[in-house]
mmCIF file of N, CA and C in Angstrom:
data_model
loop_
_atom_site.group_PDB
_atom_site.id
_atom_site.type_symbol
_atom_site.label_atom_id
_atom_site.label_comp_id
_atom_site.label_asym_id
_atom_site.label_seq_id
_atom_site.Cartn_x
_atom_site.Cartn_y
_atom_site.Cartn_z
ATOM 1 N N UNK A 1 20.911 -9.692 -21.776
ATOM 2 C CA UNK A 1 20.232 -10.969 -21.785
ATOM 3 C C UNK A 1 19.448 -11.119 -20.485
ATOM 4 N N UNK A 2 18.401 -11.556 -21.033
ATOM 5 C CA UNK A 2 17.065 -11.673 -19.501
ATOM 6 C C UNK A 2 17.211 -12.781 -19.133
ATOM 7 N N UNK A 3 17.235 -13.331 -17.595
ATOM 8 C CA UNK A 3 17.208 -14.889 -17.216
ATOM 9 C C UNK A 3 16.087 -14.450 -16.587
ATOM 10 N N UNK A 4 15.159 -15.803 -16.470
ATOM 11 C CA UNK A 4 14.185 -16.456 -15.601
ATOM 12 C C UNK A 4 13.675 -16.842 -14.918
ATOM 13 N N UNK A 5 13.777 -17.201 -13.802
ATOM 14 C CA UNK A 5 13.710 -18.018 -12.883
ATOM 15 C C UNK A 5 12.298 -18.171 -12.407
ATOM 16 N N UNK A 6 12.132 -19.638 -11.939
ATOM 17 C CA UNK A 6 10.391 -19.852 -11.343
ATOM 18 C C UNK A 6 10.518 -20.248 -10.206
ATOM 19 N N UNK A 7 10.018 -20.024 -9.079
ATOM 20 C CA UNK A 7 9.931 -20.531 -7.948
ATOM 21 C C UNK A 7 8.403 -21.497 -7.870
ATOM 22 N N UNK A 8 8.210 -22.743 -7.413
ATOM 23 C CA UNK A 8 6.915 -23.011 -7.403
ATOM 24 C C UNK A 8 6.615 -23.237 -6.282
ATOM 25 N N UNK A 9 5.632 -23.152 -5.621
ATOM 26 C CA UNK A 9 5.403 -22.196 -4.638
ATOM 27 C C UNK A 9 3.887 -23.355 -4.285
ATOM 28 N N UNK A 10 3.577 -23.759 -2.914
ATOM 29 C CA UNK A 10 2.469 -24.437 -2.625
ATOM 30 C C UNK A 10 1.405 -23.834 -2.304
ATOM 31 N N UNK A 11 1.299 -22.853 -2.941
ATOM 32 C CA UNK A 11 -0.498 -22.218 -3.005
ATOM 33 C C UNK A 11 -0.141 -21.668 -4.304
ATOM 34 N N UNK A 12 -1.877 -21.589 -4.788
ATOM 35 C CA UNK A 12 -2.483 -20.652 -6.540
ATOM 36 C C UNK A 12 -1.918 -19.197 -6.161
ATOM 37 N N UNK A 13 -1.682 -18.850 -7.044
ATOM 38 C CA UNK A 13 -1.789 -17.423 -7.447
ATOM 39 C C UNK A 13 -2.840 -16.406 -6.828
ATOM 40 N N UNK A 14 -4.375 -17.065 -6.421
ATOM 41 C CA UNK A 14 -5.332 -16.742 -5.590
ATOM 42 C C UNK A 14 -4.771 -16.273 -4.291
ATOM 43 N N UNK A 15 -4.812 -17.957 -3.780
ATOM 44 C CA UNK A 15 -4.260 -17.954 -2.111
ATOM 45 C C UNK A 15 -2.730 -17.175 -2.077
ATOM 46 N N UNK A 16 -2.119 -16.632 -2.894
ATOM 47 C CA UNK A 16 -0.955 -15.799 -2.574
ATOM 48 C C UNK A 16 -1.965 -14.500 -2.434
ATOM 49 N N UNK A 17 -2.220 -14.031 -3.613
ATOM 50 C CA UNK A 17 -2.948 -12.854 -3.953
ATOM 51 C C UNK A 17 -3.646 -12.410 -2.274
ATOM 52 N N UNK A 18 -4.729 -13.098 -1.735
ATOM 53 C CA UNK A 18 -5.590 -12.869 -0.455
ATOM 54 C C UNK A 18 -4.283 -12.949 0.910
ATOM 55 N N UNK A 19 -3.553 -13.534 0.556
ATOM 56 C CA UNK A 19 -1.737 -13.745 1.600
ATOM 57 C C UNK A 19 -1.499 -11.985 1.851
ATOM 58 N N UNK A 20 -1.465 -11.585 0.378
ATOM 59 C CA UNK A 20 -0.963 -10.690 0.657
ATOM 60 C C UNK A 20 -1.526 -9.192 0.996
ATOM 61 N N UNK A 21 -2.744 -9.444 0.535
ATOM 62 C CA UNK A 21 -3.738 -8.778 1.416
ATOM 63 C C UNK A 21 -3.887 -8.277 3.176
ATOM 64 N N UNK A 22 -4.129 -9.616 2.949
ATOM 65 C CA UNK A 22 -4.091 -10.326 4.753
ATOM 66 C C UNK A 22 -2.812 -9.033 5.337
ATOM 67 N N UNK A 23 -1.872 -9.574 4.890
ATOM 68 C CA UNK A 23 -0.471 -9.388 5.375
ATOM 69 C C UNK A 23 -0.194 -7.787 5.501
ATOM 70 N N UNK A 24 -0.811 -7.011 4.290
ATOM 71 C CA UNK A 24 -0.824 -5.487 4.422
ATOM 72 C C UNK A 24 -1.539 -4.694 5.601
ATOM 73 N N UNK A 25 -2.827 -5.285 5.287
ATOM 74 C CA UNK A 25 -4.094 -4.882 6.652
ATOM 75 C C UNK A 25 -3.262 -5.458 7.786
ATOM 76 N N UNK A 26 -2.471 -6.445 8.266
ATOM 77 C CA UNK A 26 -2.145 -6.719 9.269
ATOM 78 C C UNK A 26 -1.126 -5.642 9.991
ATOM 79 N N UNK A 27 -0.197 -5.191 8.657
ATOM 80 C CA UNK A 27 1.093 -4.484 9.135
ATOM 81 C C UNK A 27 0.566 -2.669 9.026
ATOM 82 N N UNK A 28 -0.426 -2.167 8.695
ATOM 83 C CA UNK A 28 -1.321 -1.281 9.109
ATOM 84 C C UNK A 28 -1.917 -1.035 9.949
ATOM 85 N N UNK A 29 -2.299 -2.178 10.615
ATOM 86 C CA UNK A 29 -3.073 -2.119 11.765
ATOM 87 C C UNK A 29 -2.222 -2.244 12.974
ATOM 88 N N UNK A 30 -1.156 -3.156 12.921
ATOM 89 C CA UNK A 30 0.062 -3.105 13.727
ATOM 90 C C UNK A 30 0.675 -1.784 13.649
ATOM 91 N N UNK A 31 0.730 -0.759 12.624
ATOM 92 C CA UNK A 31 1.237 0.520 13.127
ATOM 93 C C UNK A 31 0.653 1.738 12.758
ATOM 94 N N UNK A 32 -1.021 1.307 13.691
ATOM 95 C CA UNK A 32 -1.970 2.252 13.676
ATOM 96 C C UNK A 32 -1.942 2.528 15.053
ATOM 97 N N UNK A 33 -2.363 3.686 15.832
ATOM 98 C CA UNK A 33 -3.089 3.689 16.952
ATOM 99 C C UNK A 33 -2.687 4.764 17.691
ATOM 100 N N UNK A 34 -3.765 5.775 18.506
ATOM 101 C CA UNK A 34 -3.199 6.903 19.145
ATOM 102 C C UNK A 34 -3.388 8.063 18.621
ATOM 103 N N UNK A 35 -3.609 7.916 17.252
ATOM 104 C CA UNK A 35 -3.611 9.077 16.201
ATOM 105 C C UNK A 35 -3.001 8.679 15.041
ATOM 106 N N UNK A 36 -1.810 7.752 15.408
ATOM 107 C CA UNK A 36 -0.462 7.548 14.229
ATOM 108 C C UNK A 36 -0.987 6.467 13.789
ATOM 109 N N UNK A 37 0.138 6.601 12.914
ATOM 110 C CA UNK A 37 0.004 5.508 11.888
ATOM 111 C C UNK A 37 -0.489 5.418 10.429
ATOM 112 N N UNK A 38 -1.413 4.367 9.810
ATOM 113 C CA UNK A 38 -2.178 4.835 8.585
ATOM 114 C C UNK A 38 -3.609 4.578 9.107
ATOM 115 N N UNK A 39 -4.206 6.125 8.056
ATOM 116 C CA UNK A 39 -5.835 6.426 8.113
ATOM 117 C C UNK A 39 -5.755 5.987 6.707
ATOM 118 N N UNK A 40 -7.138 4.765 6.495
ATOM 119 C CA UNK A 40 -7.686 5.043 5.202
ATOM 120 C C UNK A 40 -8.709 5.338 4.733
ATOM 121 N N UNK A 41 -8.925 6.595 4.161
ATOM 122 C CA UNK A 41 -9.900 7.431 3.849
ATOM 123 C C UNK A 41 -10.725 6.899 2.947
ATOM 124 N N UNK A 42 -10.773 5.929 2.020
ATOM 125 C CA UNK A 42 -10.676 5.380 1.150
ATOM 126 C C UNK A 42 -10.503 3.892 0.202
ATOM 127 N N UNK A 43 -11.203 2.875 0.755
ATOM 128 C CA UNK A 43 -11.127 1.596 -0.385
ATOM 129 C C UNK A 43 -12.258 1.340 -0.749
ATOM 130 N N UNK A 44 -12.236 1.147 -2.132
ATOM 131 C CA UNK A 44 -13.336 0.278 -2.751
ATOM 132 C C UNK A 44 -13.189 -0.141 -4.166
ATOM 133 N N UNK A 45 -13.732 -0.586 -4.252
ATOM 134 C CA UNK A 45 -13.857 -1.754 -5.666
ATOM 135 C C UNK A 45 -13.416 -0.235 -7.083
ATOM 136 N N UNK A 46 -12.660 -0.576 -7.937
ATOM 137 C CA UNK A 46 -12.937 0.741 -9.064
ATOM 138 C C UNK A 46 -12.638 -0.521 -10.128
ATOM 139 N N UNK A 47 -12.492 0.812 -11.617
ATOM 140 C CA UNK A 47 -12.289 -0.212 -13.084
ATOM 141 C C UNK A 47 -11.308 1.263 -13.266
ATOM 142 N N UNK A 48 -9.956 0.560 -13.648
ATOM 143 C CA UNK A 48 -9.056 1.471 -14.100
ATOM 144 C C UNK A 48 -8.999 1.502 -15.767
ATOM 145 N N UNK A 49 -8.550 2.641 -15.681
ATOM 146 C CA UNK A 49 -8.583 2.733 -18.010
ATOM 147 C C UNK A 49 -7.645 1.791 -18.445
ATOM 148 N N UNK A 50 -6.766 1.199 -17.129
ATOM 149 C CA UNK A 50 -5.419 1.001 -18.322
ATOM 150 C C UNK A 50 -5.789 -1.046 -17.846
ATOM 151 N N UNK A 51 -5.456 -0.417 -16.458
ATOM 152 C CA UNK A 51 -5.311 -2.133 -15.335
ATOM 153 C C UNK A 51 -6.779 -3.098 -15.554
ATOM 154 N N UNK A 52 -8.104 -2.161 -15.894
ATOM 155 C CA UNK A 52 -9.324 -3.213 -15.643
ATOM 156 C C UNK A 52 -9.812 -2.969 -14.162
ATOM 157 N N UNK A 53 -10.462 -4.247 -13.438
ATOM 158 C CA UNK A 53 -11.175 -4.169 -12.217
ATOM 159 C C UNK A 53 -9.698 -3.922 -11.303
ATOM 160 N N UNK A 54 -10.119 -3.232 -10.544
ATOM 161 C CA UNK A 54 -9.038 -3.103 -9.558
ATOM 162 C C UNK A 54 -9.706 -2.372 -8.143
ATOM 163 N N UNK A 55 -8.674 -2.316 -6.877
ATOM 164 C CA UNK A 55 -9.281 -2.130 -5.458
ATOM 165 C C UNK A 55 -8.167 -0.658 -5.333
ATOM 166 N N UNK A 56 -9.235 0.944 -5.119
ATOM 167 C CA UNK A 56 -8.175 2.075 -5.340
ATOM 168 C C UNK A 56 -8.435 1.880 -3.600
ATOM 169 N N UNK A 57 -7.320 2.622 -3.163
ATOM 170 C CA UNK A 57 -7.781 2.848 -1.731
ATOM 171 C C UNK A 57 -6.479 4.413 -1.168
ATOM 172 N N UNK A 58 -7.065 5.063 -0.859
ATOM 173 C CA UNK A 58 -6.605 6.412 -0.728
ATOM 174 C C UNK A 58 -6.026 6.292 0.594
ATOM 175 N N UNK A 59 -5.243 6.354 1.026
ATOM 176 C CA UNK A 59 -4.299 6.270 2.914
ATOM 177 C C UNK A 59 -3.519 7.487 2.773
ATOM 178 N N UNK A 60 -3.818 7.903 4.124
ATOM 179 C CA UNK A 60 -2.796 9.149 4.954
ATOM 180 C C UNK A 60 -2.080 8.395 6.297
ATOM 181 N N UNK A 61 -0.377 8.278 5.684
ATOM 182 C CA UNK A 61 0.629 8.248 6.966
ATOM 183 C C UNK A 61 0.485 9.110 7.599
ATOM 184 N N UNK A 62 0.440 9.154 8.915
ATOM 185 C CA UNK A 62 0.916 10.119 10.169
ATOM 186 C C UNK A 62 2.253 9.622 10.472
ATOM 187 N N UNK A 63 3.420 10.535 10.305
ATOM 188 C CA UNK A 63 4.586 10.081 10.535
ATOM 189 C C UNK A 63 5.581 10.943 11.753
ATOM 190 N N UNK A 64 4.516 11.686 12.314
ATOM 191 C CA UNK A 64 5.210 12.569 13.445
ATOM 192 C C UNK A 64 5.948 11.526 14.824
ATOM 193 N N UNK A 65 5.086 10.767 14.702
ATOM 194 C CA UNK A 65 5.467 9.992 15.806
ATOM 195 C C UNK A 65 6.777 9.030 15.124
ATOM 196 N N UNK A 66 7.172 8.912 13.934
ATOM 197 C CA UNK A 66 8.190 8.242 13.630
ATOM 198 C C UNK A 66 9.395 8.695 13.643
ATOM 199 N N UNK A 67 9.425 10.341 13.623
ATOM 200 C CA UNK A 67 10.874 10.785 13.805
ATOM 201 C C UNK A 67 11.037 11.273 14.896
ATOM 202 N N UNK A 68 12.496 12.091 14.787
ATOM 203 C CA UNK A 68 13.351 12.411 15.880
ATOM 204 C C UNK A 68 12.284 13.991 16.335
ATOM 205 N N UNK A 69 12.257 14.278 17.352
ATOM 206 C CA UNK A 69 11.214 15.309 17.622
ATOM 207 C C UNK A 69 12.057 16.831 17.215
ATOM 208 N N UNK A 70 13.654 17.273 17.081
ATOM 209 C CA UNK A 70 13.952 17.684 16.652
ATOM 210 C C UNK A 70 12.941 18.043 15.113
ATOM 211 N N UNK A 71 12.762 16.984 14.267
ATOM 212 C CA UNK A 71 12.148 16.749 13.013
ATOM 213 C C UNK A 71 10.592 17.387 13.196
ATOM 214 N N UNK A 72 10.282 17.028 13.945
ATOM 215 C CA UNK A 72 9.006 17.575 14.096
ATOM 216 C C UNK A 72 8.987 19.225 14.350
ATOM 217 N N UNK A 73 9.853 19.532 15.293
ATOM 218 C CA UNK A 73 9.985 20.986 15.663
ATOM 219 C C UNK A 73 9.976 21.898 14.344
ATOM 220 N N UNK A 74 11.021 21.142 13.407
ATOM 221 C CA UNK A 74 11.163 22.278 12.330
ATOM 222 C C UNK A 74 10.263 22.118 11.022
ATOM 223 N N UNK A 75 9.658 20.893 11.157
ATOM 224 C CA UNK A 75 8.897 20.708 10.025
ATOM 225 C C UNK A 75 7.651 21.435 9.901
ATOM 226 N N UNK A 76 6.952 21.808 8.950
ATOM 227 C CA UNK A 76 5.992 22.962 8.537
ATOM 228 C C UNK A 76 5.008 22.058 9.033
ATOM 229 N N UNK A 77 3.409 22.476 9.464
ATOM 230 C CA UNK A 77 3.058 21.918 10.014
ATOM 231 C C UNK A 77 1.947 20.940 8.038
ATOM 232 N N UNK A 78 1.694 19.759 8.841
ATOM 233 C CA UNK A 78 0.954 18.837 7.841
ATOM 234 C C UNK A 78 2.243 17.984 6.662
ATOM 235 N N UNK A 79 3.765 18.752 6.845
ATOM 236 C CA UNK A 79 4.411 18.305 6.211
ATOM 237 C C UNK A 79 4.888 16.225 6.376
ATOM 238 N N UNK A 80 4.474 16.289 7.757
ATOM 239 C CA UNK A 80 4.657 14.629 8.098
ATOM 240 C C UNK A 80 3.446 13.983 7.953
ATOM 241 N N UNK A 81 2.718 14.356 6.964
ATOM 242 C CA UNK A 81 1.678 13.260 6.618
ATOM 243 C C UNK A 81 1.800 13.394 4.970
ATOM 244 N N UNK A 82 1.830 12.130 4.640
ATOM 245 C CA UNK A 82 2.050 11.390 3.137
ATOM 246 C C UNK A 82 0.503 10.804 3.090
ATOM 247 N N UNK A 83 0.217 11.208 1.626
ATOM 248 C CA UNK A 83 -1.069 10.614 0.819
ATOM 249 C C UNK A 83 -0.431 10.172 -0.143
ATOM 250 N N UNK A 84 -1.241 8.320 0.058
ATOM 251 C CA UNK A 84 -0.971 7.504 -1.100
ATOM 252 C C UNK A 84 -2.600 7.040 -1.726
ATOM 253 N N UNK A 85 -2.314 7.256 -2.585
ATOM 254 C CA UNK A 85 -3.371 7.078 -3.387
ATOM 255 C C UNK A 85 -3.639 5.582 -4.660
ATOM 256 N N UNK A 86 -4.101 4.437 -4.373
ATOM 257 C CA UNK A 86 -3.294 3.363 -4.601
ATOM 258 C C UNK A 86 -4.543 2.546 -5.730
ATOM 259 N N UNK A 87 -4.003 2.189 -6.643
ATOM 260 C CA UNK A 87 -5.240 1.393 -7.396
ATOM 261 C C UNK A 87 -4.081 -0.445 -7.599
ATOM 262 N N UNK A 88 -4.565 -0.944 -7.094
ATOM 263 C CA UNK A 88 -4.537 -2.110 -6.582
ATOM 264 C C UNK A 88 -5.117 -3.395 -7.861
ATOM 265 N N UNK A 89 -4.821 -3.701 -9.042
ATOM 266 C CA UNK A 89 -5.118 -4.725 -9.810
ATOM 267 C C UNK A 89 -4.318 -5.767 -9.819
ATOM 268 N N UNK A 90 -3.968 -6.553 -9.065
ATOM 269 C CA UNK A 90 -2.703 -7.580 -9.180
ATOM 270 C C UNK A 90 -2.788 -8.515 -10.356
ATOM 271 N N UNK A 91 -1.454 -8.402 -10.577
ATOM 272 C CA UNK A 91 -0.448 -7.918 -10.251
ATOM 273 C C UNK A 91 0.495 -6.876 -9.976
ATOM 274 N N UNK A 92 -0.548 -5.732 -11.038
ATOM 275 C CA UNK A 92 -0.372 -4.765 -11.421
ATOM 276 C C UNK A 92 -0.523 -3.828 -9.871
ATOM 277 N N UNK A 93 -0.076 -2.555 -10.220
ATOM 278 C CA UNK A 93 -0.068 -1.514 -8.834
ATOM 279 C C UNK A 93 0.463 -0.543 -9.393
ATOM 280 N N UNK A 94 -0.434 0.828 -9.158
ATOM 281 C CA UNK A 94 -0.171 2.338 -9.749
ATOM 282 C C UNK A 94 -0.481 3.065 -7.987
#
């Protein structure tokens, strides 16, 4: 059995939507810099087959600087960078 629940919430669905925008670019940019962090190679407007209009945007973590340097020593080299590749239709997200 599925329950429900609604929270109502003092902004549209809009002003959340651009909230949370805001809020991503903020915490990206807070752990960008030096080299590290996230590069994005990649945003712009697309139309997905399944989602409709949507925002894809392609990012590479640099994550060397996040571990123990042990981690780094043995890791192959390019293995501490993650590609996300992101199509963005909200609510929706692939």
């Amino acid at each position: 059995q599925i329950h429900e629940f609604r929270i109502p919430l003092p902004i549209s669905v809009e002003e959340y939507h651009i909230g949370q925008l805001y809020a991503v670019a903020e915490a990206s940019k807070n752990e960008t810099g030096g080299g590290e962090g996230i590069e994005v190679l990649e945003n712009a407007p697309r139309v997905h087959e399944k989602y409709g209009k949507c925002q894809y945007t392609h990012k590479v973590f640099h994550l060397a600087s996040k571990v123990p340097g042990f981690v780094r020593f043995l890791a192959p080299k390019g293995s501490l960078e993650i590609h996300e590749k992101a199509w963005n239709a909200y609510p929706y997200c692939r």
